[in-house]
Coordinates of C-alpha atoms in Angstrom, one line a residue:
X1 CA -23.9 -67.2 -12.4
X2 CA -21.5 -64.3 -12.6
X3 CA -18.8 -64.4 -15.2
X4 CA -15.5 -65.7 -14.0
X5 CA -12.4 -63.6 -14.2
X6 CA -8.9 -63.6 -12.8
X7 CA -9.9 -61.7 -9.7
X8 CA -9.2 -64.5 -7.3
X9 CA -5.5 -63.6 -7.5
X10 CA -6.4 -60.0 -6.6
X11 CA -8.4 -61.2 -3.7
X12 CA -5.7 -63.4 -2.4
X13 CA -2.9 -60.9 -2.8
X14 CA -4.7 -58.0 -1.1
X15 CA -4.4 -55.7 -4.1
X16 CA -6.9 -52.8 -3.9
X17 CA -6.4 -51.2 -7.3
X18 CA -6.6 -53.0 -10.6
X19 CA -6.6 -51.9 -14.3
X20 CA -8.6 -53.9 -16.8
X21 CA -8.2 -53.3 -20.6
X22 CA -11.8 -53.8 -21.7
X23 CA -14.8 -51.7 -22.7
X24 CA -18.4 -52.0 -23.3
X25 CA -19.9 -55.5 -22.8
X26 CA -16.6 -57.0 -21.8
X27 CA -16.1 -54.4 -19.1
X28 CA -19.5 -55.3 -17.7
X29 CA -18.4 -59.0 -17.6
X30 CA -15.3 -58.2 -15.6
X31 CA -17.2 -56.0 -13.1
X32 CA -19.8 -58.8 -12.7
X33 CA -17.0 -61.2 -11.9
X34 CA -15.5 -58.8 -9.4
X35 CA -18.9 -58.4 -7.8
X36 CA -19.2 -62.2 -7.4
X37 CA -15.8 -62.4 -5.7
X38 CA -16.6 -59.4 -3.4
X39 CA -13.7 -57.3 -4.7
X40 CA -15.8 -54.1 -5.2
X41 CA -16.8 -51.3 -3.0
X42 CA -15.0 -48.6 -1.1
X43 CA -11.9 -50.7 -0.4
X44 CA -11.2 -51.3 -4.1
X45 CA -10.6 -49.1 -7.2
X46 CA -11.2 -50.3 -10.8
X47 CA -9.8 -48.5 -13.8
X48 CA -11.5 -49.4 -17.2
X49 CA -11.3 -48.1 -20.7
X50 CA -14.3 -46.0 -21.6
X51 CA -15.9 -42.6 -21.8
X52 CA -18.4 -40.7 -19.6
X53 CA -21.2 -41.3 -22.1
X54 CA -20.9 -45.1 -21.6
X55 CA -24.0 -46.7 -19.9
X56 CA -23.2 -50.4 -20.2
X57 CA -23.8 -51.0 -16.5
X58 CA -27.5 -50.2 -17.0
X59 CA -27.9 -52.7 -19.9
X60 CA -29.2 -56.2 -19.2
X61 CA -26.8 -57.9 -21.6
X62 CA -23.8 -56.6 -19.7
X63 CA -24.3 -59.3 -17.0
X64 CA -25.7 -62.8 -16.8
X65 CA -28.9 -63.8 -15.0
X66 CA -27.2 -64.3 -11.7
X67 CA -26.2 -60.6 -11.4
X68 CA -28.9 -58.2 -10.8
X69 CA -28.7 -54.8 -12.5
X70 CA -29.1 -52.9 -9.3
X71 CA -26.1 -54.7 -7.8
X72 CA -24.0 -53.9 -10.9
X73 CA -24.7 -50.2 -10.6
X74 CA -23.6 -50.3 -7.0
X75 CA -20.4 -52.1 -8.0
X76 CA -19.4 -49.4 -10.4
X77 CA -19.5 -46.7 -7.7
X78 CA -16.0 -45.1 -7.8
X79 CA -15.1 -46.7 -11.1
X80 CA -12.5 -44.8 -13.1
X81 CA -13.0 -44.7 -16.9
X82 CA -10.0 -43.8 -19.1
X83 CA -10.1 -42.8 -22.7
X84 CA -7.7 -41.4 -25.2
X85 CA -7.6 -37.6 -25.5
X86 CA -7.0 -37.7 -29.2
X87 CA -5.3 -34.3 -29.6
X88 CA -2.4 -32.3 -28.5
X89 CA -3.3 -29.8 -25.7
X90 CA -2.7 -26.1 -26.2
X91 CA -1.4 -24.4 -29.3
X92 CA 2.1 -26.0 -29.4
X93 CA 2.8 -27.2 -33.0
X94 CA 3.9 -30.7 -33.6
X95 CA 7.1 -31.8 -35.2
X96 CA 5.2 -31.8 -38.5
X97 CA 4.7 -28.1 -38.1
X98 CA 0.9 -28.3 -37.5
X99 CA -1.2 -28.1 -34.4
X100 CA -4.2 -30.4 -34.0
X101 CA -6.6 -27.7 -35.2
X102 CA -4.5 -27.1 -38.3
X103 CA -4.4 -30.8 -39.0
X104 CA -8.2 -31.1 -38.7
X105 CA -8.6 -28.1 -41.1
X106 CA -6.2 -29.7 -43.6
X107 CA -8.1 -33.0 -43.6
X108 CA -11.4 -31.2 -43.8
X109 CA -10.3 -29.4 -46.9
X110 CA -9.8 -32.8 -48.6
X111 CA -13.5 -33.4 -48.0
X112 CA -12.6 -36.4 -45.8
X113 CA -14.3 -37.2 -42.5
X114 CA -12.2 -36.7 -39.4
X115 CA -12.6 -39.6 -37.0
X116 CA -11.5 -39.6 -33.4
X117 CA -8.4 -41.7 -34.3
X118 CA -7.3 -39.4 -37.2
X119 CA -4.6 -37.7 -35.1
X120 CA -3.2 -41.1 -33.9
X121 CA -3.2 -42.4 -37.4
X122 CA -1.3 -39.4 -38.7
X123 CA 1.2 -39.7 -35.9
X124 CA 1.7 -43.4 -36.6
X125 CA 2.5 -42.7 -40.2
X126 CA 4.8 -39.9 -39.1
X127 CA 6.6 -42.3 -36.6
X128 CA 7.1 -44.8 -39.4
X129 CA 8.7 -42.2 -41.7
X130 CA 11.0 -41.0 -38.9
X131 CA 12.1 -44.6 -38.1
X132 CA 12.9 -45.2 -41.8
X133 CA 14.8 -42.0 -42.1
X134 CA 16.9 -42.6 -39.0
X135 CA 17.7 -46.1 -40.1
X136 CA 18.8 -44.9 -43.5
X137 CA 21.1 -42.3 -41.8
X138 CA 22.7 -45.1 -39.7
X139 CA 23.3 -47.3 -42.7
X140 CA 24.7 -44.4 -44.7
X141 CA 27.3 -43.5 -42.1
X142 CA 28.2 -47.2 -41.4
X143 CA 31.3 -48.7 -43.2
X144 CA 30.9 -51.8 -45.2
X145 CA 31.5 -55.2 -43.5
X146 CA 32.9 -58.5 -44.6
X147 CA 29.5 -59.4 -46.0
X148 CA 29.5 -56.4 -48.3
X149 CA 28.4 -52.8 -48.1
X150 CA 25.8 -51.6 -45.5
X151 CA 22.2 -52.0 -46.5
X152 CA 20.0 -49.3 -47.9
X153 CA 16.2 -48.9 -47.8
X154 CA 15.8 -50.3 -51.3
X155 CA 17.5 -53.5 -50.2
X156 CA 14.7 -54.3 -47.8
X157 CA 12.6 -57.5 -48.2
X158 CA 10.7 -59.5 -45.7
X159 CA 13.7 -61.9 -45.3
X160 CA 16.1 -59.2 -44.0
X161 CA 15.8 -59.7 -40.3
X162 CA 18.7 -57.3 -39.6
X163 CA 16.9 -54.4 -41.3
X164 CA 13.7 -55.2 -39.4
X165 CA 15.6 -55.2 -36.1
X166 CA 17.1 -51.8 -37.0
X167 CA 13.6 -50.5 -37.8
X168 CA 12.4 -51.6 -34.4
X169 CA 15.4 -50.1 -32.6
X170 CA 14.9 -46.7 -34.3
X171 CA 11.2 -46.8 -33.5
X172 CA 12.0 -47.4 -29.8
X173 CA 14.3 -44.4 -29.8
X174 CA 11.7 -42.0 -31.2
X175 CA 10.7 -39.0 -29.2
X176 CA 8.6 -36.4 -31.0
X177 CA 5.6 -34.2 -30.6
X178 CA 2.6 -35.3 -32.6
X179 CA -0.8 -33.8 -33.3
X180 CA -2.5 -36.2 -31.0
X181 CA -0.2 -35.8 -27.9
X182 CA 1.9 -33.1 -26.3
X183 CA 5.1 -35.1 -26.3
X184 CA 5.1 -35.5 -22.5
X185 CA 3.9 -38.4 -20.5
X186 CA 1.4 -37.3 -17.8
X187 CA 2.7 -37.8 -14.3
X188 CA 0.8 -38.9 -11.2
X189 CA 2.1 -36.0 -9.2
X190 CA 4.0 -32.9 -10.0
X191 CA 7.7 -32.5 -9.3
X192 CA 8.5 -29.4 -7.2
X193 CA 11.7 -27.6 -8.2
X194 CA 13.1 -24.9 -6.0
X195 CA 14.2 -21.7 -7.8
X196 CA 15.9 -18.8 -6.0
X197 CA 15.2 -15.4 -7.6
X198 CA 18.3 -13.2 -7.9
X199 CA 19.1 -9.8 -9.2
X200 CA 19.4 -9.8 -13.0
X201 CA 23.0 -9.7 -14.1
X202 CA 22.6 -6.8 -16.4
X203 CA 20.9 -4.7 -13.7
X204 CA 23.6 -5.6 -11.2
X205 CA 26.4 -4.6 -13.7
X206 CA 24.7 -1.3 -14.6
X207 CA 24.2 -0.3 -10.9
X208 CA 27.7 -1.4 -10.0
X209 CA 29.2 0.6 -12.8
X210 CA 27.3 3.7 -11.7
X211 CA 28.4 3.2 -8.1
X212 CA 32.0 2.7 -9.1
X213 CA 31.8 5.9 -11.1
X214 CA 30.3 7.7 -8.1
X215 CA 33.2 6.5 -5.9
X216 CA 35.7 7.9 -8.4
X217 CA 33.9 11.2 -8.4
X218 CA 33.9 11.3 -4.6
X219 CA 37.6 10.5 -4.5
X220 CA 38.3 13.3 -7.0
X221 CA 36.2 15.7 -4.9
X222 CA 38.2 14.7 -1.8
X223 CA 41.5 15.3 -3.7
X224 CA 40.3 18.6 -4.9
X225 CA 39.3 19.7 -1.4
X226 CA 42.7 18.6 0.0
X227 CA 44.7 20.3 -2.7
X228 CA 42.9 23.7 -2.3
X229 CA 42.3 23.5 1.4
X230 CA 44.5 26.6 2.1
X231 CA 42.5 28.7 -0.3
X232 CA 40.3 31.2 1.5
X233 CA 37.1 30.2 -0.2
X234 CA 37.7 26.5 0.5
X235 CA 38.9 27.2 4.0
X236 CA 35.9 29.2 5.1
X237 CA 33.5 26.3 3.9
X238 CA 34.9 23.9 6.6
X239 CA 37.0 21.7 4.3
X240 CA 37.5 19.0 7.0
X241 CA 33.7 18.5 7.2
X242 CA 33.5 18.4 3.4
X243 CA 36.2 15.7 3.5
X244 CA 34.1 13.7 5.9
X245 CA 31.1 14.1 3.6
X246 CA 33.1 12.8 0.7
X247 CA 34.3 9.7 2.6
X248 CA 30.7 9.1 3.7
X249 CA 29.6 9.1 0.0
X250 CA 32.3 6.6 -0.8
X251 CA 31.0 4.3 1.9
X252 CA 27.4 4.7 0.6
X253 CA 28.5 3.8 -3.0
X254 CA 30.3 0.7 -1.7
X255 CA 27.1 -0.3 0.1
X256 CA 25.1 0.1 -3.1
X257 CA 27.4 -2.5 -4.7
X258 CA 26.9 -4.9 -1.8
X259 CA 23.1 -4.6 -2.1
X260 CA 23.3 -6.5 -5.4
X261 CA 25.4 -9.4 -4.1
X262 CA 23.2 -12.5 -3.7
X263 CA 22.9 -16.2 -4.4
X264 CA 24.1 -15.7 -8.0
X265 CA 27.2 -13.8 -7.1
X266 CA 28.4 -15.7 -4.0
X267 CA 29.6 -19.3 -4.1
X268 CA 26.9 -21.9 -4.1
X269 CA 25.8 -23.0 -0.6
X270 CA 27.9 -20.4 1.1
X271 CA 25.9 -19.1 4.0
X272 CA 28.7 -17.5 6.1
X273 CA 29.8 -15.1 3.3
X274 CA 26.2 -14.0 2.8
X275 CA 25.8 -13.2 6.5
X276 CA 29.0 -11.2 6.3
X277 CA 27.6 -9.3 3.3
X278 CA 24.4 -8.6 5.2
X279 CA 26.3 -7.1 8.1
X280 CA 28.6 -5.1 5.9
X281 CA 25.6 -3.5 4.1
X282 CA 24.3 -2.2 7.4
X283 CA 27.7 -0.9 8.5
X284 CA 28.4 0.9 5.3
X285 CA 25.0 2.4 4.8
X286 CA 24.7 3.6 8.4
X287 CA 28.3 4.9 8.7
X288 CA 28.1 6.5 5.2
X289 CA 24.9 8.3 6.1
X290 CA 26.3 9.6 9.3
X291 CA 29.4 10.9 7.7
X292 CA 27.8 12.4 4.6
X293 CA 24.5 13.7 6.1
X294 CA 26.0 14.3 9.5
X295 CA 28.6 16.7 8.0
X296 CA 25.9 18.8 6.3
X297 CA 23.8 18.5 9.5
X298 CA 26.5 20.0 11.7
X299 CA 27.3 22.8 9.2
X300 CA 23.6 23.7 9.1
X301 CA 23.5 23.6 12.9
X302 CA 26.4 26.1 13.0
X303 CA 24.6 28.5 10.6
X304 CA 21.4 28.1 12.5
X305 CA 23.1 28.9 15.8
X306 CA 24.8 32.0 14.4
X307 CA 21.8 33.5 12.7
X308 CA 19.0 32.6 15.0
X309 CA 20.7 32.8 18.5
X310 CA 22.7 35.9 18.0
X311 CA 20.6 39.1 18.5
X312 CA 22.5 42.3 17.9
X313 CA 26.2 43.0 18.6
X314 CA 27.2 41.5 21.9
X315 CA 30.5 40.9 23.4
X316 CA 29.7 37.2 23.9
X317 CA 28.8 36.5 20.2
X318 CA 32.2 35.0 19.5
X319 CA 31.7 32.4 22.2
X320 CA 28.6 31.2 20.4
X321 CA 30.6 30.3 17.2
X322 CA 31.3 26.6 16.8
X323 CA 34.7 25.6 15.6
X324 CA 35.3 22.8 13.1
X325 CA 36.8 20.6 15.7
X326 CA 33.5 20.8 17.7
X327 CA 31.5 19.9 14.6
X328 CA 33.7 17.1 13.7
X329 CA 33.4 15.7 17.3
X330 CA 29.6 15.8 16.8
X331 CA 29.9 13.8 13.6
X332 CA 32.2 11.4 15.3
X333 CA 29.6 10.9 18.0
X334 CA 27.0 10.1 15.4
X335 CA 29.4 7.6 13.8
X336 CA 30.3 6.0 17.1
X337 CA 26.6 5.6 17.9
X338 CA 26.2 3.8 14.5
X339 CA 29.1 1.5 15.2
X340 CA 27.9 0.6 18.7
X341 CA 24.3 -0.1 17.5
X342 CA 25.2 -2.2 14.5
X343 CA 27.9 -4.1 16.4
X344 CA 25.4 -4.9 19.2
X345 CA 23.0 -6.1 16.5
X346 CA 25.7 -8.3 14.9
X347 CA 26.7 -9.8 18.3
X348 CA 23.4 -10.3 20.0
X349 CA 21.2 -11.1 17.1
X350 CA 23.4 -11.9 14.0
X351 CA 21.9 -11.8 10.5
X352 CA 21.8 -14.8 8.2
X353 CA 20.4 -15.9 4.9
X354 CA 16.7 -16.7 4.9
X355 CA 14.5 -17.9 2.0
X356 CA 10.9 -16.7 1.6
X357 CA 8.6 -18.8 -0.5
X358 CA 6.5 -17.0 -3.2
X359 CA 3.7 -18.2 -5.3
X360 CA 4.2 -21.5 -7.1
X361 CA 4.5 -21.4 -10.9
X362 CA 3.7 -24.3 -13.3
X363 CA 6.4 -24.8 -15.9
X364 CA 5.1 -23.7 -19.3
X365 CA 7.0 -26.4 -21.1
X366 CA 6.3 -29.3 -18.7
X367 CA 3.1 -29.2 -16.7
X368 CA 4.5 -32.0 -14.5
X369 CA 7.0 -29.5 -13.0
X370 CA 6.1 -26.8 -10.5
X371 CA 8.6 -24.1 -9.6
X372 CA 8.7 -22.9 -6.0
X373 CA 10.1 -19.4 -6.3
X374 CA 12.1 -18.2 -3.3
X375 CA 13.6 -14.9 -2.4
X376 CA 16.6 -14.6 -0.2
X377 CA 16.7 -11.9 2.4
X378 CA 19.0 -10.8 5.3
X379 CA 17.1 -11.6 8.5
X380 CA 17.7 -12.1 12.2
X381 CA 15.3 -13.1 14.9
X382 CA 14.4 -9.5 15.7
X383 CA 15.2 -7.7 12.5
X384 CA 12.2 -5.4 12.7
X385 CA 13.3 -4.1 16.1
X386 CA 16.8 -3.3 15.1
X387 CA 15.7 -1.7 11.8
X388 CA 13.1 0.3 13.7
X389 CA 15.8 1.7 16.1
X390 CA 18.0 2.7 13.1
X391 CA 15.0 4.2 11.3
X392 CA 13.9 6.2 14.3
X393 CA 17.5 7.5 15.0
X394 CA 18.1 8.4 11.3
X395 CA 14.6 9.8 10.9
X396 CA 15.0 12.2 13.8
X397 CA 18.3 13.3 12.4
X398 CA 16.6 14.0 9.0
X399 CA 13.7 15.9 10.7
X400 CA 16.1 18.1 12.7
X401 CA 18.3 18.7 9.7
X402 CA 15.3 19.6 7.6
X403 CA 14.0 22.0 10.2
X404 CA 17.4 23.8 10.5
X405 CA 17.8 24.0 6.7
X406 CA 14.4 25.6 6.5
X407 CA 15.2 28.1 9.3
X408 CA 18.4 29.2 7.5
X409 CA 17.1 29.1 4.0
X410 CA 17.6 32.8 3.5
X411 CA 21.2 32.9 4.5
X412 CA 23.3 33.5 1.4
X413 CA 27.0 33.5 2.3
X414 CA 28.2 30.5 0.2
X415 CA 31.8 30.5 1.4
X416 CA 30.9 30.7 5.0
X417 CA 28.5 27.9 5.3
X418 CA 27.1 26.5 2.0
X419 CA 23.7 27.0 3.6
X420 CA 21.8 27.3 0.3
X421 CA 23.2 24.2 -1.3
X422 CA 23.2 22.3 2.0
X423 CA 19.5 23.0 2.4
X424 CA 18.8 21.7 -1.1
X425 CA 20.9 18.6 -0.4
X426 CA 19.0 18.0 2.9
X427 CA 15.6 18.2 1.2
X428 CA 16.8 15.8 -1.5
X429 CA 18.2 13.3 1.0
X430 CA 15.0 13.4 3.0
X431 CA 12.8 12.7 0.0
X432 CA 15.0 9.9 -1.5
X433 CA 15.6 8.2 1.9
X434 CA 11.8 8.1 2.6
X435 CA 11.0 6.7 -0.9
X436 CA 13.8 4.2 -0.7
X437 CA 12.5 2.7 2.6
X438 CA 8.9 2.6 1.3
X439 CA 9.8 1.0 -2.1
X440 CA 12.1 -1.6 -0.4
X441 CA 9.2 -2.6 1.8
X442 CA 6.6 -2.8 -1.0
X443 CA 8.7 -4.4 -3.8
X444 CA 10.7 -7.0 -1.8
X445 CA 9.1 -9.9 -3.8
X446 CA 10.2 -8.4 -7.1
X447 CA 14.0 -8.6 -6.5
X448 CA 15.4 -6.8 -9.5
X449 CA 12.8 -4.0 -9.5
X450 CA 13.3 -3.4 -5.8
X451 CA 17.1 -3.4 -6.2
X452 CA 17.0 -0.9 -9.1
X453 CA 14.5 1.5 -7.5
X454 CA 16.3 1.5 -4.1
X455 CA 19.8 1.8 -5.4
X456 CA 18.7 4.5 -7.9
X457 CA 17.3 6.7 -5.1
X458 CA 20.5 6.1 -3.0
X459 CA 22.7 7.0 -5.9
X460 CA 20.7 10.1 -6.8
X461 CA 20.8 11.5 -3.2
X462 CA 24.5 10.7 -2.7
X463 CA 25.5 12.2 -6.1
X464 CA 23.4 15.3 -5.4
X465 CA 25.2 15.7 -2.1
X466 CA 28.6 15.6 -3.8
X467 CA 27.5 18.0 -6.6
X468 CA 25.9 20.5 -4.3
X469 CA 28.9 20.5 -2.0
X470 CA 31.8 20.7 -4.5
X471 CA 30.5 21.9 -7.9
X472 CA 30.0 25.5 -6.6
X473 CA 33.5 25.6 -5.3
X474 CA 34.9 24.3 -8.6
X475 CA 32.9 26.8 -10.5
X476 CA 34.1 29.7 -8.3
X477 CA 37.7 28.7 -9.0
X478 CA 37.1 28.4 -12.7
X479 CA 35.5 31.8 -12.8
X480 CA 38.1 33.5 -10.6
X481 CA 35.7 34.4 -7.9
X482 CA 38.3 34.7 -5.1
X483 CA 36.0 36.3 -2.6
X484 CA 32.3 35.2 -3.0
X485 CA 31.5 36.8 0.4
X486 CA 32.4 40.2 -1.1
X487 CA 30.5 39.4 -4.2
X488 CA 27.3 38.5 -2.3
X489 CA 27.4 41.4 0.2
X490 CA 29.8 44.0 -1.1
X491 CA 32.2 43.1 1.7
X492 CA 35.6 41.6 2.2
X493 CA 36.3 39.0 5.0
X494 CA 39.6 39.0 6.8
X495 CA 40.3 35.4 7.9
X496 CA 42.5 36.2 10.9
X497 CA 40.0 38.3 12.8
X498 CA 36.7 37.1 11.3
X499 CA 35.7 40.8 11.1
X500 CA 34.2 42.5 8.0
X501 CA 36.0 45.3 6.1
X502 CA 35.0 47.2 3.0
X503 CA 37.1 48.3 0.0
X504 CA 35.7 51.8 -0.3
X505 CA 37.3 54.6 1.7
X506 CA 33.9 56.1 2.6
X507 CA 32.7 52.8 4.0
X508 CA 35.9 52.5 6.1
X509 CA 35.3 56.1 7.4
X510 CA 31.7 55.2 8.2
X511 CA 32.8 52.1 10.1
X512 CA 35.3 54.2 12.1
X513 CA 32.6 56.6 13.1
X514 CA 30.2 53.9 14.1
X515 CA 32.8 52.1 16.2
X516 CA 33.8 55.4 17.8
X517 CA 30.2 56.0 18.8
X518 CA 29.9 52.5 20.2
X519 CA 33.1 52.8 22.2
X520 CA 32.2 56.2 23.6
X521 CA 28.8 54.9 24.8
X522 CA 30.4 51.9 26.4
X523 CA 33.1 54.1 28.0
X524 CA 30.4 56.5 29.4
X525 CA 28.5 53.5 30.8
X526 CA 31.6 52.1 32.4
X527 CA 32.5 55.6 33.8
X528 CA 29.1 56.0 35.4
X529 CA 29.2 52.5 36.9
X530 CA 32.7 53.3 38.4
X531 CA 31.4 56.5 39.8
X532 CA 28.5 54.8 41.5
X533 CA 30.7 52.2 43.0
X534 CA 33.1 54.9 44.3
X535 CA 30.3 56.8 45.9
X536 CA 29.1 53.6 47.6
X537 CA 32.6 53.1 49.1
X538 CA 32.7 56.6 50.5
X539 CA 29.6 56.0 52.7
X540 CA 25.9 55.6 52.8
X541 CA 25.3 59.3 53.3
X542 CA 26.3 60.0 49.7
X543 CA 23.3 59.7 47.4
X544 CA 23.7 59.2 43.8
X545 CA 20.9 59.7 41.3
X546 CA 20.4 56.2 40.1
X547 CA 18.0 57.4 37.4
X548 CA 20.8 59.3 35.7
X549 CA 23.2 56.4 35.9
X550 CA 20.6 54.0 34.6
X551 CA 19.9 56.4 31.7
X552 CA 23.5 56.3 30.7
X553 CA 23.7 52.5 31.0
X554 CA 20.5 51.9 29.1
X555 CA 21.7 53.8 26.0
X556 CA 22.0 51.1 23.4
X557 CA 25.0 51.0 21.2
X558 CA 24.5 51.9 17.5
X559 CA 24.7 48.6 15.8
X560 CA 24.0 49.9 12.3
X561 CA 27.2 48.6 10.9
X562 CA 26.9 45.3 12.6
X563 CA 23.4 44.8 11.2
X564 CA 24.8 45.8 7.8
X565 CA 27.5 43.2 7.9
X566 CA 25.7 40.3 9.6
X567 CA 22.3 40.7 8.0
X568 CA 23.1 38.3 5.1
X569 CA 20.4 36.0 6.3

């Protein structure tokens, strides 16, 4: 007959999992009883003390005559055996200063056998010592009562119930890491803790400081340009366009600061301010790019139009020159397009704060805790579409600007158009903008690295634009180069007529001769044309040799001086 156990209560209560503190033969007795009551099988789970090498379910003495060995083996299907691990996992030292391996080595050096319970024994003695020490500290700090002074350890005897209770209380309060355990109770399931990754504070402060310094430099450049705007060298370099470029750089620097504003900077749980920051980033970056790069773009466009569309000395060349107001209107059109596009984005498909889950990480200090790392991003329903439109628009602007800078690369009249420095700035902006977009797309999961790389490229291109636009002008003023056009070409430019003159008398005489020849040829052509028209008015019978008239008209003017003066490119 199967051994009897208290499984009838389990059967009656409907419990489907039970833990029994027994091992070996006693474990077999309990399983045999469960088998007799029918509380085994797929619907029940039994947890017993034991180890994988245990085979008691195959031994005849583990059950009485009524329980067959085959049925007992079927009964232990799905059985869970639990045993003590006996050592601290990992290389974390215990409070005694030793790891489990160091403890085993120390015991082995004493030529003592190391049993499976050696670690637990050592920890038990360590716990006893800690409890005694803590009790002594409590008694040492306690004032004496009516019954006399507080007790000490040397006052203990087996009749001192008060001291025994204090020992028990201190033992219950113990929490230490021993050589036989990790100091943490295993959990049935891990606790998931959400952790939002933000930009490191030191990186944010460093980039913000650089951006603030850049804003200060841009303001100083703007003040410099306004103060010397009536100087010929500054006036001929389109100072109003340079002012717009400086303002654009200030906006870009401000956008760099906003790129580092995130969950750690804004108030906790504030979603509306974060959405406003997202929109402000796009506004500032787009508008700053249009003002800074658009100003260089329009100046390069004017140079390109002058030196690639003007062939020879023609009367209509002056009409092809673009005034500053026209170029500023073009920059304003670019800025207006930015404002309209971003505003449409903000109204139709507003951005908000979204969290992207990254790979889970197990806590190194507590394996029962799992961190779900999250990255916050600015996102709307159709973010890719809006960004694609902006990238295409800005990309086309970069490509056209790059083309015109390459076409005018040999023009060397710094005060007239800054073409050489503008070309270098355009190249630098194109490279940095492309790298910034690529790195931001590849490194978005590594928040701090992506922020540092993207902002560093933006700061580099913006600062290069300021330096290439304003440092040559500052250098010219410091060195006293009042007329860089004359220095580069041996000529002097008169601002009121935009015509070239030379300082040497012989050059002036040569110019007068050339102009005299040009005017004479033009006068002869006009006289021949007038004669032909008069003959036509007199009647059809009068014949005029059209070949001679054409020969006079076809004589090209001598443009040697014009080529000398306008051939800077």
